[in-house]
């Protein structure tokens, strides 16, 4: 049986940690950057997800320090987390490749790349 697709918050968190350990606020900023501002993760959502990913062994606490009298934890991917992210990236790549293949085939079958009633072929279906 195939594993379930990774939820977007998990994918974004693991991606944000792929190149360097980060603390909570830096993760929020990195997720916003990765998603081009589309996803703004709230603090409660972030720390709930971090706790879950810690329990699953996909991330680990890389460092703990006190900054301005407050504890700050930095998180990093584990080997298992890197593997899960690589697997999900490959799954997404395969789906995108198939979508492009099918769209290309459809475009080549339609005169001038136009769809029904002379309208350009776009993603028009439900997502």
Protein backbone atom coordinates (compact mmCIF):
# COMPACT_ATOMS: atom_id res chain seq x y z
CA UNK A 1 0.00 0.00 0.00
CA UNK A 2 1.26 3.50 -0.82
CA UNK A 3 1.92 6.10 1.84
CA UNK A 4 -0.51 8.96 2.12
CA UNK A 5 0.53 12.26 0.53
CA UNK A 6 2.19 14.68 2.91
CA UNK A 7 0.02 17.55 4.11
CA UNK A 8 1.15 20.99 2.93
CA UNK A 9 2.17 22.35 6.38
CA UNK A 10 4.40 19.30 6.90
CA UNK A 11 5.89 19.65 3.42
CA UNK A 12 6.60 23.34 3.97
CA UNK A 13 8.14 22.77 7.41
CA UNK A 14 10.42 20.00 6.21
CA UNK A 15 11.39 22.07 3.17
CA UNK A 16 12.19 25.05 5.40
CA UNK A 17 14.51 22.82 7.45
CA UNK A 18 16.13 21.10 4.47
CA UNK A 19 19.09 23.46 4.17
CA UNK A 20 19.65 24.63 7.76
CA UNK A 21 18.34 24.33 11.31
CA UNK A 22 15.89 27.09 12.21
CA UNK A 23 13.95 28.35 15.24
CA UNK A 24 10.21 29.02 15.27
CA UNK A 25 10.09 32.61 14.04
CA UNK A 26 12.62 31.86 11.29
CA UNK A 27 10.46 28.90 10.22
CA UNK A 28 7.39 31.13 9.94
CA UNK A 29 9.36 33.56 7.76
CA UNK A 30 10.87 30.78 5.64
CA UNK A 31 7.48 29.14 5.04
CA UNK A 32 6.06 32.48 3.88
CA UNK A 33 9.04 32.87 1.51
CA UNK A 34 8.81 29.31 0.15
CA UNK A 35 5.08 29.71 -0.52
CA UNK A 36 5.55 33.20 -2.00
CA UNK A 37 3.43 34.62 0.82
CA UNK A 38 0.49 32.28 0.18
CA UNK A 39 0.93 30.44 3.50
CA UNK A 40 1.27 32.35 6.76
CA UNK A 41 1.67 29.76 9.48
CA UNK A 42 0.38 30.82 12.88
CA UNK A 43 2.41 30.18 15.99
CA UNK A 44 -0.01 27.64 17.48
CA UNK A 45 -0.15 25.69 14.22
CA UNK A 46 3.64 25.78 13.90
CA UNK A 47 4.39 24.46 17.38
CA UNK A 48 1.70 21.79 17.14
CA UNK A 49 3.23 20.60 13.87
CA UNK A 50 6.76 20.74 15.30
CA UNK A 51 5.67 18.59 18.27
CA UNK A 52 4.09 16.06 15.90
CA UNK A 53 7.17 15.95 13.65
CA UNK A 54 9.42 15.50 16.72
CA UNK A 55 7.28 12.55 17.85
CA UNK A 56 7.42 11.05 14.34
CA UNK A 57 11.22 11.34 14.32
CA UNK A 58 11.26 13.55 11.20
CA UNK A 59 12.91 16.47 13.01
CA UNK A 60 15.03 16.91 16.11
CA UNK A 61 15.98 19.74 18.43
CA UNK A 62 19.31 21.00 17.08
CA UNK A 63 19.99 23.58 19.79
CA UNK A 64 18.42 25.24 22.80
CA UNK A 65 19.47 28.66 24.03
CA UNK A 66 18.11 31.56 26.03
CA UNK A 67 17.67 34.78 24.07
CA UNK A 68 16.38 37.89 25.85
CA UNK A 69 15.31 35.74 28.79
CA UNK A 70 13.28 33.37 26.61
CA UNK A 71 14.09 29.81 25.60
CA UNK A 72 14.68 29.36 21.88
CA UNK A 73 14.84 25.96 20.20
CA UNK A 74 16.26 25.37 16.77
CA UNK A 75 15.02 22.37 14.81
CA UNK A 76 16.74 20.27 12.15
CA UNK A 77 15.75 17.43 9.85
CA UNK A 78 16.69 13.92 10.86
CA UNK A 79 17.84 11.35 8.31
CA UNK A 80 14.27 10.01 8.35
CA UNK A 81 12.95 13.52 7.72
CA UNK A 82 15.30 14.01 4.74
CA UNK A 83 14.11 10.69 3.34
CA UNK A 84 10.44 11.59 3.79
CA UNK A 85 10.98 14.97 2.12
CA UNK A 86 12.87 13.39 -0.79
CA UNK A 87 10.09 10.80 -1.25
CA UNK A 88 7.40 13.50 -1.25
CA UNK A 89 9.39 15.68 -3.67
CA UNK A 90 9.66 12.73 -6.06
CA UNK A 91 5.93 11.97 -5.74
CA UNK A 92 5.06 15.60 -6.54
CA UNK A 93 7.52 15.64 -9.45
CA UNK A 94 5.93 12.50 -10.92
CA UNK A 95 2.42 13.96 -10.65
CA UNK A 96 3.54 17.27 -12.21
CA UNK A 97 5.30 15.43 -15.04
CA UNK A 98 2.16 13.41 -15.78
CA UNK A 99 -0.02 16.52 -15.68
CA UNK A 100 2.31 18.28 -18.14
CA UNK A 101 2.37 15.21 -20.41
CA UNK A 102 -1.41 15.08 -20.54
CA UNK A 103 -1.79 18.81 -21.10
CA UNK A 104 0.80 18.69 -23.87
CA UNK A 105 -1.01 15.80 -25.54
CA UNK A 106 -4.31 17.69 -25.33
CA UNK A 107 -2.75 20.86 -26.77
CA UNK A 108 -1.27 18.94 -29.69
CA UNK A 109 -4.68 17.42 -30.54
CA UNK A 110 -6.45 20.79 -30.69
CA UNK A 111 -5.95 23.12 -33.66
CA UNK A 112 -3.94 26.18 -32.66
CA UNK A 113 -3.88 25.01 -29.05
CA UNK A 114 -7.49 26.10 -28.65
CA UNK A 115 -10.05 24.21 -26.66
CA UNK A 116 -13.80 23.98 -27.25
CA UNK A 117 -15.48 27.11 -28.67
CA UNK A 118 -12.06 28.56 -29.56
CA UNK A 119 -11.10 29.17 -25.94
CA UNK A 120 -7.45 28.60 -24.98
CA UNK A 121 -6.78 25.39 -23.11
CA UNK A 122 -6.01 26.18 -19.47
CA UNK A 123 -6.22 24.34 -16.17
CA UNK A 124 -10.00 25.00 -16.11
CA UNK A 125 -10.92 21.90 -14.08
CA UNK A 126 -11.39 21.62 -10.34
CA UNK A 127 -8.31 21.48 -8.16
